PDB file of C-alpha atoms in Angstrom:
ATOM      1  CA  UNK F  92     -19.236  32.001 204.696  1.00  0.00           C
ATOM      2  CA  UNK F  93     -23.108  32.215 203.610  1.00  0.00           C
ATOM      3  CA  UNK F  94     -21.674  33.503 200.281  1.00  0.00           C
ATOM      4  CA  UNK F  95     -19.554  29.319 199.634  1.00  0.00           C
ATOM      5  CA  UNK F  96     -22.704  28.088 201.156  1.00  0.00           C
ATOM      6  CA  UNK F  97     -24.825  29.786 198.466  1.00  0.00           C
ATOM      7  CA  UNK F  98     -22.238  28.064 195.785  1.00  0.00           C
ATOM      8  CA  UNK F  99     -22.821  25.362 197.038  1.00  0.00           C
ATOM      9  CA  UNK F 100     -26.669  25.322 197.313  1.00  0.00           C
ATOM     10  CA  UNK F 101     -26.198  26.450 193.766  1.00  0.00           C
ATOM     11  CA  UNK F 102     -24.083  23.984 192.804  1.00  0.00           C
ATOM     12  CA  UNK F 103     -26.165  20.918 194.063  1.00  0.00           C
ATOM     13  CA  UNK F 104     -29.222  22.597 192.548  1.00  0.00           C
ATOM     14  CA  UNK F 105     -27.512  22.191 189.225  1.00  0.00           C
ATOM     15  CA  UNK F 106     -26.123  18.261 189.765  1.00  0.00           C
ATOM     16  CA  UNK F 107     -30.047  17.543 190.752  1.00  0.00           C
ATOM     17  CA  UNK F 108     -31.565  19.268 187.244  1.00  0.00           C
ATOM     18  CA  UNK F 109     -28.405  17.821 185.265  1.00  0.00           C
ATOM     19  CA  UNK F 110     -27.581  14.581 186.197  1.00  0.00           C
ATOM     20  CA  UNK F 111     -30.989  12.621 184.826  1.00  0.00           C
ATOM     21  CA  UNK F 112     -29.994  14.357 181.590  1.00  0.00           C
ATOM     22  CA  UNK F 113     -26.178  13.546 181.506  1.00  0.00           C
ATOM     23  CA  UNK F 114     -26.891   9.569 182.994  1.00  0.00           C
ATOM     24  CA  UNK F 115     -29.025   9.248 180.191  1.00  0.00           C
ATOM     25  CA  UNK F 116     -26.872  10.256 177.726  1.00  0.00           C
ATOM     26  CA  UNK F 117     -24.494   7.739 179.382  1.00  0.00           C
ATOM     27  CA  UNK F 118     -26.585   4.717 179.179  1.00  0.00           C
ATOM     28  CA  UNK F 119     -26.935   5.681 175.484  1.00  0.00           C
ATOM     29  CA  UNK F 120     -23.544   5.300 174.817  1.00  0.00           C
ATOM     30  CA  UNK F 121     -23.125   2.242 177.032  1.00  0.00           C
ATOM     31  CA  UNK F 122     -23.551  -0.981 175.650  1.00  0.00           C
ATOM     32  CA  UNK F 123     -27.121  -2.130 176.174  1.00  0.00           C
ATOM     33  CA  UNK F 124     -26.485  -5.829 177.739  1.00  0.00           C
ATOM     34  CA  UNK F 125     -24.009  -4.102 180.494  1.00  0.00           C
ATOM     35  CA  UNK F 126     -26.769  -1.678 181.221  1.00  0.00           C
ATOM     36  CA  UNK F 127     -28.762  -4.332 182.211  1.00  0.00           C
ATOM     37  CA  UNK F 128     -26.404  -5.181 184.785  1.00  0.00           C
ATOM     38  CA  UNK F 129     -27.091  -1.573 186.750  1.00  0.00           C
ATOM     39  CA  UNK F 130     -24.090   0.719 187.997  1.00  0.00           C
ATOM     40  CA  UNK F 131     -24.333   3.245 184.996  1.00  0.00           C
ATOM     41  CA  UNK F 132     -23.061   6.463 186.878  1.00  0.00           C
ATOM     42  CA  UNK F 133     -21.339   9.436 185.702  1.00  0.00           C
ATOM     43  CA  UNK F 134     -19.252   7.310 182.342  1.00  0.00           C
ATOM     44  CA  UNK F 135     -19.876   4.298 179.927  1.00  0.00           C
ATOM     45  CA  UNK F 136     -18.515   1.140 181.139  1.00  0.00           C
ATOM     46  CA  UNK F 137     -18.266  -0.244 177.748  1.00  0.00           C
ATOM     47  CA  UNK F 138     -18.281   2.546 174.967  1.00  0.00           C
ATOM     48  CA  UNK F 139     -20.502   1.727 171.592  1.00  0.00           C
ATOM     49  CA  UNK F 140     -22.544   3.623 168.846  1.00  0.00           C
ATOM     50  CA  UNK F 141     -24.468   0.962 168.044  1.00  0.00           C
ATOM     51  CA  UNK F 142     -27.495   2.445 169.566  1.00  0.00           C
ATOM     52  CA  UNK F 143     -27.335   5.904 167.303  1.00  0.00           C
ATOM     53  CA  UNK F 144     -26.631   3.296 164.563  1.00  0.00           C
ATOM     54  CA  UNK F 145     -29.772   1.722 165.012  1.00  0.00           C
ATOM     55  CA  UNK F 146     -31.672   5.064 165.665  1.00  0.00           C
ATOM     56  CA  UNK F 147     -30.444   6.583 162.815  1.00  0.00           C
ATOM     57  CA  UNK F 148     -31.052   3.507 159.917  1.00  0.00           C
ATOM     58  CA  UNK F 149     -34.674   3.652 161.067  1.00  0.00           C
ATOM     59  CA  UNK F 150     -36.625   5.437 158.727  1.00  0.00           C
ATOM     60  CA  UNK F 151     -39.508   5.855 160.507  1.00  0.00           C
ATOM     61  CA  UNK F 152     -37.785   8.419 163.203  1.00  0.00           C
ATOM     62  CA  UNK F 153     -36.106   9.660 160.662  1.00  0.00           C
ATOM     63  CA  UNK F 154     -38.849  10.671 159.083  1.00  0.00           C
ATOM     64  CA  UNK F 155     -40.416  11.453 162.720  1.00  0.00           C
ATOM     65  CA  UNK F 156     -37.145  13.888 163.046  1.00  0.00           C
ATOM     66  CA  UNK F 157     -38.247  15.982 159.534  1.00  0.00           C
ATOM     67  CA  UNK F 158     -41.603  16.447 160.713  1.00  0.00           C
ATOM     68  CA  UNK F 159     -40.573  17.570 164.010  1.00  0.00           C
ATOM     69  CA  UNK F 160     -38.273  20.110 162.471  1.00  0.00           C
ATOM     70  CA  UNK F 161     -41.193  20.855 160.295  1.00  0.00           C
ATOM     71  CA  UNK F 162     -43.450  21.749 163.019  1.00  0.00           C
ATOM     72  CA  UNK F 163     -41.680  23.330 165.278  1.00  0.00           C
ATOM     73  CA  UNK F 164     -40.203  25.751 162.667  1.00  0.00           C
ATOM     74  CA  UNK F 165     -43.565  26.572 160.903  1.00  0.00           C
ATOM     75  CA  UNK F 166     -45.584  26.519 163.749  1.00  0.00           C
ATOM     76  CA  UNK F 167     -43.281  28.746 166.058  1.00  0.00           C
ATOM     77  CA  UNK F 168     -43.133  31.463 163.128  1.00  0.00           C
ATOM     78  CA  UNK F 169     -46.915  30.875 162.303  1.00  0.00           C
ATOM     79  CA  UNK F 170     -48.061  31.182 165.755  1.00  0.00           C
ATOM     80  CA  UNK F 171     -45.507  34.509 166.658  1.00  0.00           C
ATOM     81  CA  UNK F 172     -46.643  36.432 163.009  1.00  0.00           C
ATOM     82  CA  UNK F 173     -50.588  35.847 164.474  1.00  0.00           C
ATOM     83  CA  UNK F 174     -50.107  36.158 168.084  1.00  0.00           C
ATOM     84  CA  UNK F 175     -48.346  39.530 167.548  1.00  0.00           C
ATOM     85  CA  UNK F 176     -50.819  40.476 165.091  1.00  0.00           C
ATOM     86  CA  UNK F 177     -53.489  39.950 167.533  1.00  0.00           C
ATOM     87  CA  UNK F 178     -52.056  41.433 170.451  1.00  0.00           C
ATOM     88  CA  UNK F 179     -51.418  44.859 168.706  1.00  0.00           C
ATOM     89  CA  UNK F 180     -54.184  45.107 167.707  1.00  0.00           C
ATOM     90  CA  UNK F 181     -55.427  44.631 171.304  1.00  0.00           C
ATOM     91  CA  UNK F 182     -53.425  48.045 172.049  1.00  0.00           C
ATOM     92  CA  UNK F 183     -55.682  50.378 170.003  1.00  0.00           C
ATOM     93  CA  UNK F 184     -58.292  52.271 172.207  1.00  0.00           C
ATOM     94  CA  UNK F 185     -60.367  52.592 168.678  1.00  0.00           C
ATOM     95  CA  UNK F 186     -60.813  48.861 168.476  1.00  0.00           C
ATOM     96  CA  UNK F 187     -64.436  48.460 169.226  1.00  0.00           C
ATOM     97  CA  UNK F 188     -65.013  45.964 171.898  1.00  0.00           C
ATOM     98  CA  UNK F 189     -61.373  45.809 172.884  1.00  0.00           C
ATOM     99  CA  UNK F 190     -62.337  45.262 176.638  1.00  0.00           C
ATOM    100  CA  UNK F 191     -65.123  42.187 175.899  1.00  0.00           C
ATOM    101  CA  UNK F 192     -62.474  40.621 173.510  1.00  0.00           C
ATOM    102  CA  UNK F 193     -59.968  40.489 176.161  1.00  0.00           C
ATOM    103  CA  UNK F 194     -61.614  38.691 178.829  1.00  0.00           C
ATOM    104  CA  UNK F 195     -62.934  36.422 176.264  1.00  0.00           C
ATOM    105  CA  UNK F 196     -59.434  35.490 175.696  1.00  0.00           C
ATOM    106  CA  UNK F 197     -59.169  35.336 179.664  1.00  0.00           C
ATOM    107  CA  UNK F 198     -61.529  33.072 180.151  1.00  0.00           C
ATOM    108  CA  UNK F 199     -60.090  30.645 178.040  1.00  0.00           C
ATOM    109  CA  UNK F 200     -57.208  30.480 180.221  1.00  0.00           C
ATOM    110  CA  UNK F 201     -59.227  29.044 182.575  1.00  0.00           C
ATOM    111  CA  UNK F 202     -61.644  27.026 181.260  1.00  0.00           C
ATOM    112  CA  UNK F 203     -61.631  25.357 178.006  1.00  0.00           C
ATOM    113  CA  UNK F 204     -64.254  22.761 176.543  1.00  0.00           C
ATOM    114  CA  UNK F 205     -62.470  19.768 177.034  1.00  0.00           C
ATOM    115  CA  UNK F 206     -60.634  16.947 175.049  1.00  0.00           C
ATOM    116  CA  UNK F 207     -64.116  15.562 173.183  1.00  0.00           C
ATOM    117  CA  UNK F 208     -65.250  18.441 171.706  1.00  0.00           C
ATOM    118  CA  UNK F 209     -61.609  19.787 171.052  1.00  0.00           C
ATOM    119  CA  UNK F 210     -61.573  16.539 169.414  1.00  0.00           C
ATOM    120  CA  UNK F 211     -64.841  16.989 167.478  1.00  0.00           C
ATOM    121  CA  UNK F 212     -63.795  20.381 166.192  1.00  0.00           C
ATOM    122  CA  UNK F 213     -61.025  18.888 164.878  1.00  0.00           C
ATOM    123  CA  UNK F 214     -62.586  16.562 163.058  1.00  0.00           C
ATOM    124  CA  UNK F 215     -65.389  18.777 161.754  1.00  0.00           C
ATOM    125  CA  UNK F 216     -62.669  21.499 160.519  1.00  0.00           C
ATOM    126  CA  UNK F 217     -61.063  18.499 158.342  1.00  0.00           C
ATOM    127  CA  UNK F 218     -57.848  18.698 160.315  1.00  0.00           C
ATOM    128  CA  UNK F 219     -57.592  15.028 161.420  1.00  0.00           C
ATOM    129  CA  UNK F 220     -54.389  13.670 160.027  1.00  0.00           C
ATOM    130  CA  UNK F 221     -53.147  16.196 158.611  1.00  0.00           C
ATOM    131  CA  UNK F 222     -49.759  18.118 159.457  1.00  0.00           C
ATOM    132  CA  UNK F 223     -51.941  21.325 160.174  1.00  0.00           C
ATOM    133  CA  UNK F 224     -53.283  19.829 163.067  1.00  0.00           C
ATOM    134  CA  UNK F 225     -50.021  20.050 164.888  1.00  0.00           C
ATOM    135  CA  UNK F 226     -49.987  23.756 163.689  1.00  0.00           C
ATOM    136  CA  UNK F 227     -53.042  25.479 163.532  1.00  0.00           C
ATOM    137  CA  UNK F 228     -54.850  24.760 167.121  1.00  0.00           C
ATOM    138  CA  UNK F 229     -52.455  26.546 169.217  1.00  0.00           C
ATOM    139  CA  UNK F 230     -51.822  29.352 166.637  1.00  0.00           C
ATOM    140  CA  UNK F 231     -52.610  31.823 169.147  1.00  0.00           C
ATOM    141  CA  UNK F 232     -51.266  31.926 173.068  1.00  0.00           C
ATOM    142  CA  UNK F 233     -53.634  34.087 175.190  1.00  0.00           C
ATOM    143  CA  UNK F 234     -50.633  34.030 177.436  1.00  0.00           C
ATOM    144  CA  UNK F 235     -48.347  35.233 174.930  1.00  0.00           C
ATOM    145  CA  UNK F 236     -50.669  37.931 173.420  1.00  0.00           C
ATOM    146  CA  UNK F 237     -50.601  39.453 176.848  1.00  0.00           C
ATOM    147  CA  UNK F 238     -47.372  39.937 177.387  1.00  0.00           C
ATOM    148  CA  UNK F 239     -46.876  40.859 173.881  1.00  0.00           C
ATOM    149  CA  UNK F 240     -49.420  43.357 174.064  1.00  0.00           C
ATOM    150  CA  UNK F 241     -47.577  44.752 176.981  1.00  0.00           C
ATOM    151  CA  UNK F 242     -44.356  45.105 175.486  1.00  0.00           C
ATOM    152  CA  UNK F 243     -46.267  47.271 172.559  1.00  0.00           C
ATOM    153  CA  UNK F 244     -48.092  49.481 174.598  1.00  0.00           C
ATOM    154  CA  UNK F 245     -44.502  50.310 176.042  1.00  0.00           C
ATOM    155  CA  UNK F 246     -43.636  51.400 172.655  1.00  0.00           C
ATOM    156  CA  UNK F 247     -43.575  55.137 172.485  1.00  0.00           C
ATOM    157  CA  UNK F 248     -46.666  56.441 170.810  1.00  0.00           C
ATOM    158  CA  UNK F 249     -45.075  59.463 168.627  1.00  0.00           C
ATOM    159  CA  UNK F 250     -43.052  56.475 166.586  1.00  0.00           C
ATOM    160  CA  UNK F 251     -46.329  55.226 165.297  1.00  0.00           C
ATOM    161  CA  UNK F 252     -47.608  58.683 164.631  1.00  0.00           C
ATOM    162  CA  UNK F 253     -44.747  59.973 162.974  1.00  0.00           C
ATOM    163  CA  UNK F 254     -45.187  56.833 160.431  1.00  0.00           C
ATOM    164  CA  UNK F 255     -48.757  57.564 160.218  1.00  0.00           C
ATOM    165  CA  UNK F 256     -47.809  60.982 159.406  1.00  0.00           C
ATOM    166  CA  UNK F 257     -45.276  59.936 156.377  1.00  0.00           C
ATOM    167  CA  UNK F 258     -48.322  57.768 155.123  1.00  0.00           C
ATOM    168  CA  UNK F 259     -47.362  54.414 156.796  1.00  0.00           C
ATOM    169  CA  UNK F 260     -50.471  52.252 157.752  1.00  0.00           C
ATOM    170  CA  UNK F 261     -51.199  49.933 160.381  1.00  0.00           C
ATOM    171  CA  UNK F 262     -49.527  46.824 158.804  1.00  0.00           C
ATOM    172  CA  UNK F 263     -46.564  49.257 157.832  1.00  0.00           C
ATOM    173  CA  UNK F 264     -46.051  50.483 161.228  1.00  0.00           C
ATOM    174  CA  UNK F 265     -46.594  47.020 162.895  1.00  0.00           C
ATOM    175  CA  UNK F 266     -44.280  45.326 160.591  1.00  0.00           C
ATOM    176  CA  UNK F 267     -41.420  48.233 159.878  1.00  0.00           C
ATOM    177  CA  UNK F 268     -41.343  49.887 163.323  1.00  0.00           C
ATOM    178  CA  UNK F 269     -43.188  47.327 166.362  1.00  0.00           C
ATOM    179  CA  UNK F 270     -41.530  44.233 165.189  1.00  0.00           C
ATOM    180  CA  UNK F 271     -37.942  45.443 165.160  1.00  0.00           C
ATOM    181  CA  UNK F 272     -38.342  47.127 168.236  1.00  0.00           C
ATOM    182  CA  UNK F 273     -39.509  44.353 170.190  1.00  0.00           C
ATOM    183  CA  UNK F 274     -36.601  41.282 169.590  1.00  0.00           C
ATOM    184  CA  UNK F 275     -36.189  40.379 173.308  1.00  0.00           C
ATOM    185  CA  UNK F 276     -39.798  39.559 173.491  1.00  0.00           C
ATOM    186  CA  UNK F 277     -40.082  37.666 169.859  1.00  0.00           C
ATOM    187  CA  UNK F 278     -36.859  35.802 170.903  1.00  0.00           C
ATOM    188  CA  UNK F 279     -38.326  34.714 174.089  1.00  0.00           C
ATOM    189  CA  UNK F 280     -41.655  34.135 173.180  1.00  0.00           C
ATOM    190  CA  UNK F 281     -40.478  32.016 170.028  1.00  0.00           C
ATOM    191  CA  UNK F 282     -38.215  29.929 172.012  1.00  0.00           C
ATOM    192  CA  UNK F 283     -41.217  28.558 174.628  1.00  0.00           C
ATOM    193  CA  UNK F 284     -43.329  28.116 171.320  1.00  0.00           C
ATOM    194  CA  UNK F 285     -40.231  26.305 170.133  1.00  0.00           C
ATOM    195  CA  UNK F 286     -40.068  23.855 173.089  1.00  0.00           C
ATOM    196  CA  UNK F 287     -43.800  23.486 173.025  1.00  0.00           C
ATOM    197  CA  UNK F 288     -44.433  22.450 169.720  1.00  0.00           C
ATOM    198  CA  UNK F 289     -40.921  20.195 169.853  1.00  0.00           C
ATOM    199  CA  UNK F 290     -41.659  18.509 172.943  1.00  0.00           C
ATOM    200  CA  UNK F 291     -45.864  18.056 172.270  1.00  0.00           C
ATOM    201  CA  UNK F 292     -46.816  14.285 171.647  1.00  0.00           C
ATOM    202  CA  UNK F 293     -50.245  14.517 173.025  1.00  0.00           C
ATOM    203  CA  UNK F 294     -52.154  15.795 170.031  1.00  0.00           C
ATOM    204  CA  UNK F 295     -50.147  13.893 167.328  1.00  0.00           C
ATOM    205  CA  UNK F 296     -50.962  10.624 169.149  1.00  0.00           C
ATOM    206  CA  UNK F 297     -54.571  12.004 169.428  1.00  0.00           C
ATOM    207  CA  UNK F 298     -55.582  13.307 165.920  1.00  0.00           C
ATOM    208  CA  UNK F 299     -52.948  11.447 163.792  1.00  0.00           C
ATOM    209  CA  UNK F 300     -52.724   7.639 162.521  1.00  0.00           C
ATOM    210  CA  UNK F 301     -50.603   7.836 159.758  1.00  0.00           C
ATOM    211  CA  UNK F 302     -47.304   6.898 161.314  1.00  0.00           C
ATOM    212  CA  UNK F 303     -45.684   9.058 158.610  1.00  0.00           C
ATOM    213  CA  UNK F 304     -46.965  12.134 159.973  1.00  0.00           C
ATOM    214  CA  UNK F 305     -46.117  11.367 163.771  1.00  0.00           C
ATOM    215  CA  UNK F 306     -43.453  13.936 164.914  1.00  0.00           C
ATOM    216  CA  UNK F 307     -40.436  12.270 166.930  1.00  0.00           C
ATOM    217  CA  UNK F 308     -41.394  12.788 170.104  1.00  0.00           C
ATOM    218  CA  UNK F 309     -44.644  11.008 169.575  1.00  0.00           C
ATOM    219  CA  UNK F 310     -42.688   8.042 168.421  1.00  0.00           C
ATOM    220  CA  UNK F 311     -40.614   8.081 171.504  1.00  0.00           C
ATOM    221  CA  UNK F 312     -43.672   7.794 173.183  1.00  0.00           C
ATOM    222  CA  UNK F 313     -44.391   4.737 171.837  1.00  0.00           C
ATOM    223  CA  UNK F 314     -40.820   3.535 172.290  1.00  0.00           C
ATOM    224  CA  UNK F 315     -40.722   4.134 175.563  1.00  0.00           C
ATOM    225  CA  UNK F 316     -44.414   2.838 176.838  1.00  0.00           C
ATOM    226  CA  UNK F 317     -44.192  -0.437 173.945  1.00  0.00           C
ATOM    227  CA  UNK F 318     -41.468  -3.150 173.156  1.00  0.00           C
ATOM    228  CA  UNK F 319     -41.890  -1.488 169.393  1.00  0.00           C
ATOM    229  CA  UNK F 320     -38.016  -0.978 168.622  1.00  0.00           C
ATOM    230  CA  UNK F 321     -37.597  -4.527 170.424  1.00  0.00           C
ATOM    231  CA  UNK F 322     -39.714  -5.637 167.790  1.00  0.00           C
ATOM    232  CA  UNK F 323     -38.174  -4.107 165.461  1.00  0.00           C
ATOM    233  CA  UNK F 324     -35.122  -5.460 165.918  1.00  0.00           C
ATOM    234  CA  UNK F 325     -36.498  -9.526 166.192  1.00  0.00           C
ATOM    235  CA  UNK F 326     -37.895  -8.349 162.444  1.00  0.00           C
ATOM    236  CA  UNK F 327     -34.641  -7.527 161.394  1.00  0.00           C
ATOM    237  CA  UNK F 328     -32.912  -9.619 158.938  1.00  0.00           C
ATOM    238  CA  UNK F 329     -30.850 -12.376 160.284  1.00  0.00           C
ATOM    239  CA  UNK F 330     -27.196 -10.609 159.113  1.00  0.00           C
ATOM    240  CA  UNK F 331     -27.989  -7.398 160.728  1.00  0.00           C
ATOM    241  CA  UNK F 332     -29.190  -9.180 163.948  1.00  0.00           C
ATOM    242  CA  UNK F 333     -26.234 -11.533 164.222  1.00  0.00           C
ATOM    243  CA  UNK F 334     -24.079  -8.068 163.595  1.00  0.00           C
ATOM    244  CA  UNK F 335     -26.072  -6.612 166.735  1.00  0.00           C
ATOM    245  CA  UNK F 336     -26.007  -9.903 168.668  1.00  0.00           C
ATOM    246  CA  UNK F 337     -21.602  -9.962 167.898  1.00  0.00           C
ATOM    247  CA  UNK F 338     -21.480  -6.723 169.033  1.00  0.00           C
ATOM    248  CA  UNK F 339     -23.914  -7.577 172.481  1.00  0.00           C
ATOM    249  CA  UNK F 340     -24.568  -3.930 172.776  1.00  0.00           C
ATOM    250  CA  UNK F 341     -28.319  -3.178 171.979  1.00  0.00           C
ATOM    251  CA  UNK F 342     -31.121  -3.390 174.323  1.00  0.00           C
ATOM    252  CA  UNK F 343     -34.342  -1.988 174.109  1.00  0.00           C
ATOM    253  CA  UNK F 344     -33.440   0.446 176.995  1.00  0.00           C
ATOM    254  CA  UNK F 345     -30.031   1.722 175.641  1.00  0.00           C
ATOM    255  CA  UNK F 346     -32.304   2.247 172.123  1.00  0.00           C
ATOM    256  CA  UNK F 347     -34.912   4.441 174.097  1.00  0.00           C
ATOM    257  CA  UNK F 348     -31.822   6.600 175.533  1.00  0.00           C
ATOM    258  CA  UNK F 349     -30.228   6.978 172.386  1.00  0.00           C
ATOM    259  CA  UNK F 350     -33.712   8.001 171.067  1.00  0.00           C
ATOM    260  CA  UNK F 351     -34.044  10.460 174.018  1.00  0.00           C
ATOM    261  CA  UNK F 352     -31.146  12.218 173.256  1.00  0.00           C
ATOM    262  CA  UNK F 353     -31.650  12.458 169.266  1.00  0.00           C
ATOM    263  CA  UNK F 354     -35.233  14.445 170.540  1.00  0.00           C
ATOM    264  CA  UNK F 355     -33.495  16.300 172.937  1.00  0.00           C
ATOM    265  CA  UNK F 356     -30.425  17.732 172.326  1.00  0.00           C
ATOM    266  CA  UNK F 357     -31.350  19.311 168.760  1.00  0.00           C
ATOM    267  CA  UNK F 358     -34.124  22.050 171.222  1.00  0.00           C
ATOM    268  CA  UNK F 359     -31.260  22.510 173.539  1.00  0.00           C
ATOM    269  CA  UNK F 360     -28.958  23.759 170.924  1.00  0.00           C
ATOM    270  CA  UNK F 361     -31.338  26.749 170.560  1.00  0.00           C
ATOM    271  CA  UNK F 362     -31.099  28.220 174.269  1.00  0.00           C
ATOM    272  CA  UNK F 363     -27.653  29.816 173.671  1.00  0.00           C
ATOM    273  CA  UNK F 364     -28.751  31.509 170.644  1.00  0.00           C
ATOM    274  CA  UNK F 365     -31.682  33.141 173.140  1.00  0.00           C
ATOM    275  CA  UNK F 366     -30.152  33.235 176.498  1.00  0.00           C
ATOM    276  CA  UNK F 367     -29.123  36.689 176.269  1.00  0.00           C
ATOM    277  CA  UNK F 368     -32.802  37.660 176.028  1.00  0.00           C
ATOM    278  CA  UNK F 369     -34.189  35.673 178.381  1.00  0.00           C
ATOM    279  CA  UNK F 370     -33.827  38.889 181.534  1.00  0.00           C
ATOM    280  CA  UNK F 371     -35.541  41.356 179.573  1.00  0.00           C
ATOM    281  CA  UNK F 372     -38.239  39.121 177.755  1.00  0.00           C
ATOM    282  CA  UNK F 373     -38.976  37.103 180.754  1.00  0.00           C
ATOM    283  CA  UNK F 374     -39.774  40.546 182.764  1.00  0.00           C
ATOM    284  CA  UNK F 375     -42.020  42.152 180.235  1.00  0.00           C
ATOM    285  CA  UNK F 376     -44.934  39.789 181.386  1.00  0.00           C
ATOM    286  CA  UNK F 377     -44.311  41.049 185.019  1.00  0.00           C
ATOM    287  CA  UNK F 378     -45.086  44.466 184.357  1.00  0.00           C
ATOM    288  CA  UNK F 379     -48.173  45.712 185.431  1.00  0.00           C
ATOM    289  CA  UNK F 380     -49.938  48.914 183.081  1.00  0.00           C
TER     290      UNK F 380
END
């Protein structure tokens, strides 16, 4: 008996975190005028791709798409290479310092100097408006370094000395032995980069004003707090917007679904590609030295 009620709990657990998702993939395919009428469920009452059509002859998040692709791909690399770089070097007991370093990095966890001067760093460092500024500010997770560092100092120690021994050196070993040894963690650990850097439009919107440069999610943003792809459309030629007007399916809420779901669903795609790491890699953080 407690073992259907835990199916169930289950179950309704999943229909809660799901069904936002799923509705608004509905509306998205709905025509936008009946969505405006309410009592968009579980299916499209009227069917239409005129929303993706719209999304997708927009250059702008086009263009918002490559650079999100961009980022997350070179920062998520970027940031694992120097994180893991960092962190193992963290793990030798002839580091001078070692211990001071560390709770430097600790104490950035918890405090931090705050959106103006983050901003005038920026700034002074020549980033603004640049694609590097998406990039090169969170390089380095504290967070991640730890649990990296973890996972290396559970590497055994004669692998390391053996390569030492046959004239490896520290870049060898880290590079030829750690890194291949340690997938579950790089898989995990690259994945919430991923999702990070794909999902940030905070610091685009902050340090960037050349629209060309603004990753999609920014853009989305903008949709979705602005009547910007309404505009869009009243600018549109009068052909095209008779075409939409015929069809009676766009609205600026259907666009902002459709929109949604072009920003979404590419991140998702990269979970099954990871899940099977996600046990040990999530439980290397929990270990305690």
């Amino acid at each position: 008996m407690f073992v259907g009620v835990n199916y169930v709990l289950l179950f309704l657990l999943g229909f809660v975190a799901f069904y936002p998702f799923w509705n608004a993939a509905v509306i998205s395919f709905n025509a936008g005028s009946d969505t405006m009428l309410g009592g968009i469920t579980f299916w499209p009452r009227e069917f239409t791709l005129s929303n993706y059509e719209v999304v997708f002859k927009d250059k702008r998040l086009i263009d918002g798409f490559i650079i999100s692709v961009l980022r997350t791909v070179t920062g998520t690399a970027l940031s694992i290479v120097a994180t893991a770089i960092f962190a193992y070097s963290m793990t030798k007991r002839e580091l001078m310092g070692r211990k001071l370093y560390m709770i430097m990095c600790i104490i950035t966890m918890y405090f931090s100097g705050g959106l103006i001067p983050s901003y005038l760093l920026i700034r002074e460092l020549g980033l603004m408006d640049s694609f590097w500024v998406m990039v090169i500010p969170g390089l380095i997770s504290v967070w991640n370094m730890i649990i990296f560092r973890t996972f290396f100092k559970s590497i055994p120690q004669g692998l390391e000395e053996s390569a030492h021994i046959d004239g490896a050196s520290n870049w060898g070993v880290l590079f030829r032995i750690v890194f291949p040894l340690s997938g579950p963690v790089i898989a995990t650990l690259a994945l919430f980069t991923a999702v990070y850097h794909w999902n940030d439009w905070f610091a685009p919107s902050i340090y960037i004003s050349n629209i060309d440069l603004l990753p999609i999610q920014t853009k989305l943003q903008q949709i979705l707090n602005s009547n910007i792809m309404l505009e869009q459309m009243q600018n549109m030629d009068s052909a095209a917007q008779g075409r939409l007007n015929k069809m009676n399916a766009v609205t600026t809420k259907s666009l902002s679904m459709a929109t949604m779901m072009v920003a979404t669903v590419p991140i998702l795609c990269v979970y099954p590609f990871v899940q099977k790491y996600f046990v040990k890699g999530v439980m290397i953080g929990s270990l305690k030295e």
